[in-house]
mmCIF file with all atom_site columns, C-alpha atoms in Angstrom:
data_model
loop_
_atom_site.group_PDB
_atom_site.id
_atom_site.type_symbol
_atom_site.label_atom_id
_atom_site.label_alt_id
_atom_site.label_comp_id
_atom_site.label_asym_id
_atom_site.label_entity_id
_atom_site.label_seq_id
_atom_site.pdbx_PDB_ins_code
_atom_site.Cartn_x
_atom_site.Cartn_y
_atom_site.Cartn_z
_atom_site.occupancy
_atom_site.B_iso_or_equiv
_atom_site.pdbx_formal_charge
_atom_site.auth_seq_id
_atom_site.auth_comp_id
_atom_site.auth_asym_id
_atom_site.auth_atom_id
_atom_site.pdbx_PDB_model_num
ATOM 1   C CA . MET A 1 1   ? -21.124 -16.249 -2.026  1.00 0.00 ? 1   MET A CA 1
ATOM 2   C CA . MET A 1 2   ? -19.213 -13.912 0.273   1.00 0.00 ? 2   MET A CA 1
ATOM 3   C CA . SER A 1 3   ? -15.607 -14.923 1.026   1.00 0.00 ? 3   SER A CA 1
ATOM 4   C CA . ARG A 1 4   ? -13.279 -13.505 3.674   1.00 0.00 ? 4   ARG A CA 1
ATOM 5   C CA . THR A 1 5   ? -9.686  -12.333 3.593   1.00 0.00 ? 5   THR A CA 1
ATOM 6   C CA . THR A 1 6   ? -7.392  -10.368 5.884   1.00 0.00 ? 6   THR A CA 1
ATOM 7   C CA . ILE A 1 7   ? -5.713  -7.058  5.075   1.00 0.00 ? 7   ILE A CA 1
ATOM 8   C CA . ALA A 1 8   ? -2.719  -6.135  7.209   1.00 0.00 ? 8   ALA A CA 1
ATOM 9   C CA . VAL A 1 9   ? -1.948  -2.439  7.594   1.00 0.00 ? 9   VAL A CA 1
ATOM 10  C CA . ALA A 1 10  ? 1.598   -1.540  8.594   1.00 0.00 ? 10  ALA A CA 1
ATOM 11  C CA . GLY A 1 11  ? 2.072   2.075   9.614   1.00 0.00 ? 11  GLY A CA 1
ATOM 12  C CA . SER A 1 12  ? 5.185   4.088   10.498  1.00 0.00 ? 12  SER A CA 1
ATOM 13  C CA . ALA A 1 13  ? 6.290   7.717   10.313  1.00 0.00 ? 13  ALA A CA 1
ATOM 14  C CA . GLY A 1 14  ? 6.258   8.670   6.644   1.00 0.00 ? 14  GLY A CA 1
ATOM 15  C CA . ALA A 1 15  ? 5.131   5.305   5.285   1.00 0.00 ? 15  ALA A CA 1
ATOM 16  C CA . CYS A 1 16  ? 2.066   3.133   5.024   1.00 0.00 ? 16  CYS A CA 1
ATOM 17  C CA . ALA A 1 17  ? 1.740   -0.287  3.408   1.00 0.00 ? 17  ALA A CA 1
ATOM 18  C CA . LEU A 1 18  ? -1.094  -2.782  3.071   1.00 0.00 ? 18  LEU A CA 1
ATOM 19  C CA . ALA A 1 19  ? -0.754  -6.443  2.187   1.00 0.00 ? 19  ALA A CA 1
ATOM 20  C CA . PRO A 1 20  ? -3.757  -8.818  1.985   1.00 0.00 ? 20  PRO A CA 1
ATOM 21  C CA . THR A 1 21  ? -3.058  -12.393 2.974   1.00 0.00 ? 21  THR A CA 1
ATOM 22  C CA . ALA A 1 22  ? -4.617  -13.356 -0.355  1.00 0.00 ? 22  ALA A CA 1
ATOM 23  C CA . PRO A 1 23  ? -2.244  -13.011 -3.367  1.00 0.00 ? 23  PRO A CA 1
ATOM 24  C CA . ALA A 1 24  ? -2.104  -10.257 -5.987  1.00 0.00 ? 24  ALA A CA 1
ATOM 25  C CA . ALA A 1 25  ? -1.609  -7.060  -4.021  1.00 0.00 ? 25  ALA A CA 1
ATOM 26  C CA . THR A 1 26  ? 0.778   -4.164  -4.511  1.00 0.00 ? 26  THR A CA 1
ATOM 27  C CA . ALA A 1 27  ? 2.394   -2.127  -1.763  1.00 0.00 ? 27  ALA A CA 1
ATOM 28  C CA . ALA A 1 28  ? 1.321   1.439   -1.166  1.00 0.00 ? 28  ALA A CA 1
ATOM 29  C CA . PRO A 1 29  ? 3.998   4.046   -1.932  1.00 0.00 ? 29  PRO A CA 1
ATOM 30  C CA . GLU A 1 30  ? 5.626   6.160   0.729   1.00 0.00 ? 30  GLU A CA 1
ATOM 31  C CA . GLN A 1 31  ? 3.774   9.235   1.933   1.00 0.00 ? 31  GLN A CA 1
ATOM 32  C CA . ALA A 1 32  ? 5.379   12.626  2.420   1.00 0.00 ? 32  ALA A CA 1
ATOM 33  C CA . GLN A 1 33  ? 3.776   13.384  5.789   1.00 0.00 ? 33  GLN A CA 1
ATOM 34  C CA . ASP A 1 34  ? 5.297   12.246  9.066   1.00 0.00 ? 34  ASP A CA 1
ATOM 35  C CA . THR A 1 35  ? 1.808   11.782  10.499  1.00 0.00 ? 35  THR A CA 1
ATOM 36  C CA . GLY A 1 36  ? -1.672  11.743  9.086   1.00 0.00 ? 36  GLY A CA 1
ATOM 37  C CA . LEU A 1 37  ? -4.986  9.984   8.839   1.00 0.00 ? 37  LEU A CA 1
ATOM 38  C CA . VAL A 1 38  ? -5.603  7.118   6.444   1.00 0.00 ? 38  VAL A CA 1
ATOM 39  C CA . SER A 1 39  ? -8.947  6.090   4.948   1.00 0.00 ? 39  SER A CA 1
ATOM 40  C CA . VAL A 1 40  ? -9.473  2.593   3.563   1.00 0.00 ? 40  VAL A CA 1
ATOM 41  C CA . PHE A 1 41  ? -11.859 1.898   0.674   1.00 0.00 ? 41  PHE A CA 1
ATOM 42  C CA . HIS A 1 42  ? -12.955 -1.717  0.181   1.00 0.00 ? 42  HIS A CA 1
ATOM 43  C CA . GLY A 1 43  ? -13.948 -2.255  -3.443  1.00 0.00 ? 43  GLY A CA 1
ATOM 44  C CA . ILE A 1 44  ? -13.537 -6.006  -4.045  1.00 0.00 ? 44  ILE A CA 1
ATOM 45  C CA . PRO A 1 45  ? -17.014 -7.501  -4.640  1.00 0.00 ? 45  PRO A CA 1
ATOM 46  C CA . GLY A 1 46  ? -17.989 -10.669 -2.807  1.00 0.00 ? 46  GLY A CA 1
ATOM 47  C CA . THR A 1 47  ? -15.237 -10.438 -0.178  1.00 0.00 ? 47  THR A CA 1
ATOM 48  C CA . THR A 1 48  ? -15.592 -9.448  3.479   1.00 0.00 ? 48  THR A CA 1
ATOM 49  C CA . VAL A 1 49  ? -12.261 -8.427  4.996   1.00 0.00 ? 49  VAL A CA 1
ATOM 50  C CA . ASP A 1 50  ? -10.716 -7.784  8.393   1.00 0.00 ? 50  ASP A CA 1
ATOM 51  C CA . VAL A 1 51  ? -8.236  -4.882  8.461   1.00 0.00 ? 51  VAL A CA 1
ATOM 52  C CA . PHE A 1 52  ? -5.303  -5.045  10.880  1.00 0.00 ? 52  PHE A CA 1
ATOM 53  C CA . ALA A 1 53  ? -3.085  -2.058  11.764  1.00 0.00 ? 53  ALA A CA 1
ATOM 54  C CA . ASN A 1 54  ? 0.202   -2.941  13.466  1.00 0.00 ? 54  ASN A CA 1
ATOM 55  C CA . GLY A 1 55  ? -1.318  -6.113  14.875  1.00 0.00 ? 55  GLY A CA 1
ATOM 56  C CA . ASP A 1 56  ? -4.564  -4.533  16.084  1.00 0.00 ? 56  ASP A CA 1
ATOM 57  C CA . GLU A 1 57  ? -7.922  -4.954  14.359  1.00 0.00 ? 57  GLU A CA 1
ATOM 58  C CA . PRO A 1 58  ? -9.600  -1.535  14.002  1.00 0.00 ? 58  PRO A CA 1
ATOM 59  C CA . LEU A 1 59  ? -11.915 -2.824  11.245  1.00 0.00 ? 59  LEU A CA 1
ATOM 60  C CA . GLY A 1 60  ? -13.610 -6.214  11.347  1.00 0.00 ? 60  GLY A CA 1
ATOM 61  C CA . ASP A 1 61  ? -16.205 -7.587  8.907   1.00 0.00 ? 61  ASP A CA 1
ATOM 62  C CA . PHE A 1 62  ? -15.391 -4.798  6.432   1.00 0.00 ? 62  PHE A CA 1
ATOM 63  C CA . GLN A 1 63  ? -18.025 -5.030  3.690   1.00 0.00 ? 63  GLN A CA 1
ATOM 64  C CA . PRO A 1 64  ? -17.468 -4.323  -0.036  1.00 0.00 ? 64  PRO A CA 1
ATOM 65  C CA . GLY A 1 65  ? -18.409 -0.812  -1.130  1.00 0.00 ? 65  GLY A CA 1
ATOM 66  C CA . THR A 1 66  ? -17.438 0.681   2.236   1.00 0.00 ? 66  THR A CA 1
ATOM 67  C CA . VAL A 1 67  ? -15.098 3.600   2.876   1.00 0.00 ? 67  VAL A CA 1
ATOM 68  C CA . THR A 1 68  ? -13.771 4.516   6.317   1.00 0.00 ? 68  THR A CA 1
ATOM 69  C CA . GLU A 1 69  ? -13.689 8.033   7.708   1.00 0.00 ? 69  GLU A CA 1
ATOM 70  C CA . GLY A 1 70  ? -10.246 9.610   7.658   1.00 0.00 ? 70  GLY A CA 1
ATOM 71  C CA . GLY A 1 71  ? -8.164  12.107  5.729   1.00 0.00 ? 71  GLY A CA 1
ATOM 72  C CA . ASN A 1 72  ? -4.903  12.879  3.917   1.00 0.00 ? 72  ASN A CA 1
ATOM 73  C CA . THR A 1 73  ? -4.576  9.493   2.200   1.00 0.00 ? 73  THR A CA 1
ATOM 74  C CA . THR A 1 74  ? -6.968  6.790   1.039   1.00 0.00 ? 74  THR A CA 1
ATOM 75  C CA . VAL A 1 75  ? -5.818  3.250   0.296   1.00 0.00 ? 75  VAL A CA 1
ATOM 76  C CA . ALA A 1 76  ? -8.215  1.401   -2.010  1.00 0.00 ? 76  ALA A CA 1
ATOM 77  C CA . ALA A 1 77  ? -8.400  -2.388  -2.161  1.00 0.00 ? 77  ALA A CA 1
ATOM 78  C CA . HIS A 1 78  ? -10.125 -2.961  -5.494  1.00 0.00 ? 78  HIS A CA 1
ATOM 79  C CA . LEU A 1 79  ? -10.154 -4.819  -8.790  1.00 0.00 ? 79  LEU A CA 1
ATOM 80  C CA . SER A 1 80  ? -7.922  -3.941  -11.725 1.00 0.00 ? 80  SER A CA 1
ATOM 81  C CA . ALA A 1 81  ? -9.487  -3.374  -15.149 1.00 0.00 ? 81  ALA A CA 1
ATOM 82  C CA . ASP A 1 82  ? -9.068  -7.101  -15.862 1.00 0.00 ? 82  ASP A CA 1
ATOM 83  C CA . GLY A 1 83  ? -10.547 -8.191  -12.519 1.00 0.00 ? 83  GLY A CA 1
ATOM 84  C CA . LYS A 1 84  ? -7.457  -8.880  -10.399 1.00 0.00 ? 84  LYS A CA 1
ATOM 85  C CA . PRO A 1 85  ? -7.284  -7.652  -6.753  1.00 0.00 ? 85  PRO A CA 1
ATOM 86  C CA . ARG A 1 86  ? -4.858  -4.772  -6.204  1.00 0.00 ? 86  ARG A CA 1
ATOM 87  C CA . LEU A 1 87  ? -4.089  -1.867  -3.884  1.00 0.00 ? 87  LEU A CA 1
ATOM 88  C CA . THR A 1 88  ? -3.866  1.768   -4.958  1.00 0.00 ? 88  THR A CA 1
ATOM 89  C CA . THR A 1 89  ? -2.982  4.764   -2.791  1.00 0.00 ? 89  THR A CA 1
ATOM 90  C CA . PHE A 1 90  ? -4.588  8.155   -3.428  1.00 0.00 ? 90  PHE A CA 1
ATOM 91  C CA . THR A 1 91  ? -3.783  11.540  -1.889  1.00 0.00 ? 91  THR A CA 1
ATOM 92  C CA . ASP A 1 92  ? -6.891  13.365  -0.677  1.00 0.00 ? 92  ASP A CA 1
ATOM 93  C CA . ASP A 1 93  ? -6.781  17.072  -1.552  1.00 0.00 ? 93  ASP A CA 1
ATOM 94  C CA . VAL A 1 94  ? -8.490  18.853  1.363   1.00 0.00 ? 94  VAL A CA 1
ATOM 95  C CA . SER A 1 95  ? -7.198  22.349  0.535   1.00 0.00 ? 95  SER A CA 1
ATOM 96  C CA . LYS A 1 96  ? -9.581  25.319  0.615   1.00 0.00 ? 96  LYS A CA 1
ATOM 97  C CA . THR A 1 97  ? -11.850 26.105  -2.319  1.00 0.00 ? 97  THR A CA 1
ATOM 98  C CA . ASP A 1 98  ? -13.224 29.435  -3.515  1.00 0.00 ? 98  ASP A CA 1
ATOM 99  C CA . ALA A 1 99  ? -16.556 30.674  -2.162  1.00 0.00 ? 99  ALA A CA 1
ATOM 100 C CA . GLY A 1 100 ? -19.497 28.813  -3.663  1.00 0.00 ? 100 GLY A CA 1
ATOM 101 C CA . ARG A 1 101 ? -17.299 26.042  -5.027  1.00 0.00 ? 101 ARG A CA 1
ATOM 102 C CA . SER A 1 102 ? -16.780 22.379  -4.206  1.00 0.00 ? 102 SER A CA 1
ATOM 103 C CA . ARG A 1 103 ? -14.085 19.921  -5.262  1.00 0.00 ? 103 ARG A CA 1
ATOM 104 C CA . LEU A 1 104 ? -15.200 16.705  -6.980  1.00 0.00 ? 104 LEU A CA 1
ATOM 105 C CA . THR A 1 105 ? -12.814 13.794  -7.518  1.00 0.00 ? 105 THR A CA 1
ATOM 106 C CA . VAL A 1 106 ? -13.780 10.575  -9.306  1.00 0.00 ? 106 VAL A CA 1
ATOM 107 C CA . ARG A 1 107 ? -11.611 7.454   -8.928  1.00 0.00 ? 107 ARG A CA 1
ATOM 108 C CA . HIS A 1 108 ? -11.945 4.530   -11.338 1.00 0.00 ? 108 HIS A CA 1
ATOM 109 C CA . VAL A 1 109 ? -11.349 1.377   -9.275  1.00 0.00 ? 109 VAL A CA 1
ATOM 110 C CA . ALA A 1 110 ? -13.702 -0.981  -11.131 1.00 0.00 ? 110 ALA A CA 1
ATOM 111 C CA . ALA A 1 111 ? -13.124 -4.036  -13.290 1.00 0.00 ? 111 ALA A CA 1
ATOM 112 C CA . ALA A 1 112 ? -14.382 -2.112  -16.290 1.00 0.00 ? 112 ALA A CA 1
ATOM 113 C CA . PRO A 1 113 ? -13.064 -0.275  -19.364 1.00 0.00 ? 113 PRO A CA 1
ATOM 114 C CA . ALA A 1 114 ? -12.405 3.470   -19.520 1.00 0.00 ? 114 ALA A CA 1
ATOM 115 C CA . VAL A 1 115 ? -15.401 5.687   -18.799 1.00 0.00 ? 115 VAL A CA 1
ATOM 116 C CA . ASP A 1 116 ? -16.629 9.259   -19.116 1.00 0.00 ? 116 ASP A CA 1
ATOM 117 C CA . VAL A 1 117 ? -18.206 10.948  -16.099 1.00 0.00 ? 117 VAL A CA 1
ATOM 118 C CA . ARG A 1 118 ? -21.007 13.400  -16.824 1.00 0.00 ? 118 ARG A CA 1
ATOM 119 C CA . ALA A 1 119 ? -22.605 16.125  -14.701 1.00 0.00 ? 119 ALA A CA 1
ATOM 120 C CA . GLY A 1 120 ? -26.050 17.202  -15.819 1.00 0.00 ? 120 GLY A CA 1
ATOM 121 C CA . GLY A 1 121 ? -25.557 15.242  -19.040 1.00 0.00 ? 121 GLY A CA 1
ATOM 122 C CA . HIS A 1 122 ? -22.359 17.108  -19.953 1.00 0.00 ? 122 HIS A CA 1
ATOM 123 C CA . PRO A 1 123 ? -18.878 15.488  -19.875 1.00 0.00 ? 123 PRO A CA 1
ATOM 124 C CA . LEU A 1 124 ? -16.903 16.399  -16.773 1.00 0.00 ? 124 LEU A CA 1
ATOM 125 C CA . PHE A 1 125 ? -14.127 13.777  -17.005 1.00 0.00 ? 125 PHE A CA 1
ATOM 126 C CA . THR A 1 126 ? -13.375 11.805  -20.175 1.00 0.00 ? 126 THR A CA 1
ATOM 127 C CA . GLY A 1 127 ? -11.382 8.639   -20.811 1.00 0.00 ? 127 GLY A CA 1
ATOM 128 C CA . LEU A 1 128 ? -10.967 7.849   -17.104 1.00 0.00 ? 128 LEU A CA 1
ATOM 129 C CA . ALA A 1 129 ? -9.288  4.437   -16.776 1.00 0.00 ? 129 ALA A CA 1
ATOM 130 C CA . ASN A 1 130 ? -8.543  2.139   -13.836 1.00 0.00 ? 130 ASN A CA 1
ATOM 131 C CA . PRO A 1 131 ? -6.765  3.030   -11.487 1.00 0.00 ? 131 PRO A CA 1
ATOM 132 C CA . ASP A 1 132 ? -6.717  6.746   -12.354 1.00 0.00 ? 132 ASP A CA 1
ATOM 133 C CA . GLU A 1 133 ? -8.565  9.682   -10.823 1.00 0.00 ? 133 GLU A CA 1
ATOM 134 C CA . ASP A 1 134 ? -9.583  13.135  -12.048 1.00 0.00 ? 134 ASP A CA 1
ATOM 135 C CA . THR A 1 135 ? -10.579 16.278  -10.153 1.00 0.00 ? 135 THR A CA 1
ATOM 136 C CA . ALA A 1 136 ? -12.510 19.459  -10.919 1.00 0.00 ? 136 ALA A CA 1
ATOM 137 C CA . LEU A 1 137 ? -13.812 22.464  -8.988  1.00 0.00 ? 137 LEU A CA 1
ATOM 138 C CA . VAL A 1 138 ? -17.564 22.770  -9.534  1.00 0.00 ? 138 VAL A CA 1
ATOM 139 C CA . GLU A 1 139 ? -20.431 24.908  -8.281  1.00 0.00 ? 139 GLU A CA 1
ATOM 140 C CA . ALA A 1 140 ? -21.656 23.714  -4.883  1.00 0.00 ? 140 ALA A CA 1
ATOM 141 C CA . GLY A 1 141 ? -25.078 22.063  -4.827  1.00 0.00 ? 141 GLY A CA 1
ATOM 142 C CA . ILE A 1 142 ? -26.696 18.844  -5.980  1.00 0.00 ? 142 ILE A CA 1
ATOM 143 C CA . VAL A 1 143 ? -25.094 17.552  -9.173  1.00 0.00 ? 143 VAL A CA 1
ATOM 144 C CA . ASN A 1 144 ? -26.888 14.901  -11.217 1.00 0.00 ? 144 ASN A CA 1
ATOM 145 C CA . ALA A 1 145 ? -24.053 12.583  -12.273 1.00 0.00 ? 145 ALA A CA 1
ATOM 146 C CA . ASP A 1 146 ? -23.783 9.424   -14.326 1.00 0.00 ? 146 ASP A CA 1
ATOM 147 C CA . VAL A 1 147 ? -21.033 7.262   -15.824 1.00 0.00 ? 147 VAL A CA 1
ATOM 148 C CA . VAL A 1 148 ? -20.948 6.171   -19.468 1.00 0.00 ? 148 VAL A CA 1
ATOM 149 C CA . LEU A 1 149 ? -18.560 4.009   -21.464 1.00 0.00 ? 149 LEU A CA 1
ATOM 150 C CA . ALA A 1 150 ? -15.830 6.279   -22.852 1.00 0.00 ? 150 ALA A CA 1
ATOM 151 C CA . GLY A 1 151 ? -16.856 7.982   -26.077 1.00 0.00 ? 151 GLY A CA 1
ATOM 152 C CA . THR A 1 152 ? -20.421 6.626   -25.972 1.00 0.00 ? 152 THR A CA 1
ATOM 153 C CA . GLU A 1 153 ? -23.856 7.431   -24.537 1.00 0.00 ? 153 GLU A CA 1
ATOM 154 C CA . THR A 1 154 ? -24.106 4.009   -22.856 1.00 0.00 ? 154 THR A CA 1
ATOM 155 C CA . VAL A 1 155 ? -24.873 4.625   -19.166 1.00 0.00 ? 155 VAL A CA 1
ATOM 156 C CA . VAL A 1 156 ? -23.274 2.054   -16.859 1.00 0.00 ? 156 VAL A CA 1
ATOM 157 C CA . VAL A 1 157 ? -23.871 3.733   -13.477 1.00 0.00 ? 157 VAL A CA 1
ATOM 158 C CA . GLY A 1 158 ? -26.481 6.249   -12.374 1.00 0.00 ? 158 GLY A CA 1
ATOM 159 C CA . PRO A 1 159 ? -27.805 8.813   -12.645 1.00 0.00 ? 159 PRO A CA 1
ATOM 160 C CA . ALA A 1 160 ? -27.413 9.826   -8.996  1.00 0.00 ? 160 ALA A CA 1
ATOM 161 C CA . GLY A 1 161 ? -27.653 13.203  -7.288  1.00 0.00 ? 161 GLY A CA 1
ATOM 162 C CA . LEU A 1 162 ? -24.408 14.118  -5.483  1.00 0.00 ? 162 LEU A CA 1
ATOM 163 C CA . ASP A 1 163 ? -24.813 16.678  -2.688  1.00 0.00 ? 163 ASP A CA 1
ATOM 164 C CA . LEU A 1 164 ? -21.629 18.781  -3.012  1.00 0.00 ? 164 LEU A CA 1
ATOM 165 C CA . LYS A 1 165 ? -21.397 21.153  -0.047  1.00 0.00 ? 165 LYS A CA 1
ATOM 166 C CA . GLU A 1 166 ? -19.552 24.453  -0.379  1.00 0.00 ? 166 GLU A CA 1
ATOM 167 C CA . GLY A 1 167 ? -15.887 24.232  0.624   1.00 0.00 ? 167 GLY A CA 1
ATOM 168 C CA . THR A 1 168 ? -15.738 20.429  0.713   1.00 0.00 ? 168 THR A CA 1
ATOM 169 C CA . THR A 1 169 ? -13.718 17.827  -1.163  1.00 0.00 ? 169 THR A CA 1
ATOM 170 C CA . ASN A 1 170 ? -15.955 15.042  -2.482  1.00 0.00 ? 170 ASN A CA 1
ATOM 171 C CA . VAL A 1 171 ? -14.524 11.718  -3.653  1.00 0.00 ? 171 VAL A CA 1
ATOM 172 C CA . VAL A 1 172 ? -16.599 9.242   -5.660  1.00 0.00 ? 172 VAL A CA 1
ATOM 173 C CA . TYR A 1 173 ? -15.429 5.702   -6.432  1.00 0.00 ? 173 TYR A CA 1
ATOM 174 C CA . ALA A 1 174 ? -16.565 3.862   -9.554  1.00 0.00 ? 174 ALA A CA 1
ATOM 175 C CA . TRP A 1 175 ? -16.087 0.326   -8.228  1.00 0.00 ? 175 TRP A CA 1
ATOM 176 C CA . GLY A 1 176 ? -17.255 -3.242  -8.762  1.00 0.00 ? 176 GLY A CA 1
ATOM 177 C CA . SER A 1 177 ? -17.263 -5.438  -11.859 1.00 0.00 ? 177 SER A CA 1
ATOM 178 C CA . ALA A 1 178 ? -18.833 -4.700  -15.242 1.00 0.00 ? 178 ALA A CA 1
ATOM 179 C CA . GLU A 1 179 ? -18.944 -8.410  -16.106 1.00 0.00 ? 179 GLU A CA 1
ATOM 180 C CA . ASP A 1 180 ? -20.789 -9.235  -12.866 1.00 0.00 ? 180 ASP A CA 1
ATOM 181 C CA . GLN A 1 181 ? -23.008 -6.131  -13.182 1.00 0.00 ? 181 GLN A CA 1
ATOM 182 C CA . THR A 1 182 ? -21.983 -4.803  -9.759  1.00 0.00 ? 182 THR A CA 1
ATOM 183 C CA . LEU A 1 183 ? -20.758 -1.318  -10.715 1.00 0.00 ? 183 LEU A CA 1
ATOM 184 C CA . ALA A 1 184 ? -21.647 1.326   -8.117  1.00 0.00 ? 184 ALA A CA 1
ATOM 185 C CA . LEU A 1 185 ? -20.741 4.828   -6.885  1.00 0.00 ? 185 LEU A CA 1
ATOM 186 C CA . PRO A 1 186 ? -20.019 5.128   -3.142  1.00 0.00 ? 186 PRO A CA 1
ATOM 187 C CA . GLY A 1 187 ? -18.673 8.496   -2.047  1.00 0.00 ? 187 GLY A CA 1
ATOM 188 C CA . GLN A 1 188 ? -16.830 10.361  0.679   1.00 0.00 ? 188 GLN A CA 1
ATOM 189 C CA . ALA A 1 189 ? -16.907 14.057  1.612   1.00 0.00 ? 189 ALA A CA 1
ATOM 190 C CA . PHE A 1 190 ? -14.021 15.830  3.348   1.00 0.00 ? 190 PHE A CA 1
ATOM 191 C CA . GLY A 1 191 ? -14.466 19.050  5.303   1.00 0.00 ? 191 GLY A CA 1
ATOM 192 C CA . GLY A 1 192 ? -11.181 20.154  6.867   1.00 0.00 ? 192 GLY A CA 1
ATOM 193 C CA . MET A 1 193 ? -9.543  17.010  8.282   1.00 0.00 ? 193 MET A CA 1
ATOM 194 C CA . ASP A 1 194 ? -12.758 15.012  8.790   1.00 0.00 ? 194 ASP A CA 1
ATOM 195 C CA . SER A 1 195 ? -14.706 12.918  6.325   1.00 0.00 ? 195 SER A CA 1
ATOM 196 C CA . THR A 1 196 ? -18.263 11.625  6.063   1.00 0.00 ? 196 THR A CA 1
ATOM 197 C CA . PRO A 1 197 ? -20.256 9.594   3.532   1.00 0.00 ? 197 PRO A CA 1
ATOM 198 C CA . LEU A 1 198 ? -21.135 11.647  0.461   1.00 0.00 ? 198 LEU A CA 1
ATOM 199 C CA . ALA A 1 199 ? -24.910 12.115  0.331   1.00 0.00 ? 199 ALA A CA 1
ATOM 200 C CA . VAL A 1 200 ? -26.584 10.709  -2.771  1.00 0.00 ? 200 VAL A CA 1
ATOM 201 C CA . HIS A 1 201 ? -29.998 12.164  -3.608  1.00 0.00 ? 201 HIS A CA 1
ATOM 202 C CA . PRO A 1 202 ? -32.752 10.918  -5.928  1.00 0.00 ? 202 PRO A CA 1
ATOM 203 C CA . GLY A 1 203 ? -31.765 11.085  -9.586  1.00 0.00 ? 203 GLY A CA 1
ATOM 204 C CA . ALA A 1 204 ? -33.871 11.694  -12.663 1.00 0.00 ? 204 ALA A CA 1
ATOM 205 C CA . GLY A 1 205 ? -35.728 8.413   -12.209 1.00 0.00 ? 205 GLY A CA 1
ATOM 206 C CA . GLY A 1 206 ? -36.905 9.301   -8.681  1.00 0.00 ? 206 GLY A CA 1
ATOM 207 C CA . THR A 1 207 ? -34.627 6.900   -6.792  1.00 0.00 ? 207 THR A CA 1
ATOM 208 C CA . ALA A 1 208 ? -31.149 7.290   -5.375  1.00 0.00 ? 208 ALA A CA 1
ATOM 209 C CA . ALA A 1 209 ? -29.937 4.588   -7.747  1.00 0.00 ? 209 ALA A CA 1
ATOM 210 C CA . THR A 1 210 ? -31.641 4.373   -11.104 1.00 0.00 ? 210 THR A CA 1
ATOM 211 C CA . PRO A 1 211 ? -30.997 0.997   -12.808 1.00 0.00 ? 211 PRO A CA 1
ATOM 212 C CA . ASN A 1 212 ? -29.804 0.826   -16.392 1.00 0.00 ? 212 ASN A CA 1
ATOM 213 C CA . ALA A 1 213 ? -32.659 -0.588  -18.462 1.00 0.00 ? 213 ALA A CA 1
ATOM 214 C CA . SER A 1 214 ? -30.545 -3.419  -19.882 1.00 0.00 ? 214 SER A CA 1
ATOM 215 C CA . ASP A 1 215 ? -27.930 -4.238  -17.263 1.00 0.00 ? 215 ASP A CA 1
ATOM 216 C CA . ARG A 1 216 ? -29.460 -2.964  -13.984 1.00 0.00 ? 216 ARG A CA 1
ATOM 217 C CA . TRP A 1 217 ? -26.173 -1.557  -12.753 1.00 0.00 ? 217 TRP A CA 1
ATOM 218 C CA . ARG A 1 218 ? -26.775 0.611   -9.708  1.00 0.00 ? 218 ARG A CA 1
ATOM 219 C CA . ALA A 1 219 ? -25.186 3.602   -8.012  1.00 0.00 ? 219 ALA A CA 1
ATOM 220 C CA . ARG A 1 220 ? -25.370 3.648   -4.254  1.00 0.00 ? 220 ARG A CA 1
ATOM 221 C CA . ALA A 1 221 ? -23.998 5.539   -1.273  1.00 0.00 ? 221 ALA A CA 1
ATOM 222 C CA . ALA A 1 222 ? -21.281 4.094   0.949   1.00 0.00 ? 222 ALA A CA 1
ATOM 223 C CA . THR A 1 223 ? -21.716 3.016   4.558   1.00 0.00 ? 223 THR A CA 1
ATOM 224 C CA . PRO A 1 224 ? -19.028 4.540   6.812   1.00 0.00 ? 224 PRO A CA 1
ATOM 225 C CA . ALA A 1 225 ? -16.863 2.476   9.146   1.00 0.00 ? 225 ALA A CA 1
ATOM 226 C CA . ARG A 1 226 ? -14.787 4.622   11.447  1.00 0.00 ? 226 ARG A CA 1
ATOM 227 C CA . SER A 1 227 ? -11.017 4.076   11.797  1.00 0.00 ? 227 SER A CA 1
ATOM 228 C CA . ARG A 1 228 ? -8.609  6.409   13.566  1.00 0.00 ? 228 ARG A CA 1
#
């Protein structure tokens, strides 16, 4: 059953804070910039939210697994490792990359234990725990990625083909709940100061989201909701 809550966004020069009307949220830390764009990632399963910014409602009926277009900073409303709602602020690195390269960032915002992220079957990030992130510069192109429990070969999300364009910053969120079998991988691609959904291409199993044989956890692309 889908429930609804309200997230209030308070913005001022050099600071940004979010506070859901529901309990168990933490304030976002101050940002260094005087101005900038803010993306919001909604990663709390089973909850539709309305997002208010300084009393206005730029985002209504915000569905789980959705990331807005924006830049500079992303505020994620998600579950902690033990399943409690929380807010985490991330800085989006949109600096230039070398020719032929792309930046890939993975953020663990799921109610799940630590994981390893693999590209082409090889570990790219290891021991990634909620609410941490890790970043690497990789060759541009389609990368076949999956997520496994840390130190194991147990796949919990994927595989999914990530289309990493040259010169872009690509952010993938491991979100959802392991207990409820709702883990997924929405993504966001930044080029300059703009962002778009990160394209997910068919993986090894021939579909964009190949289910795990035992748990049927899926990876899927995000639907964008624009907020400026």
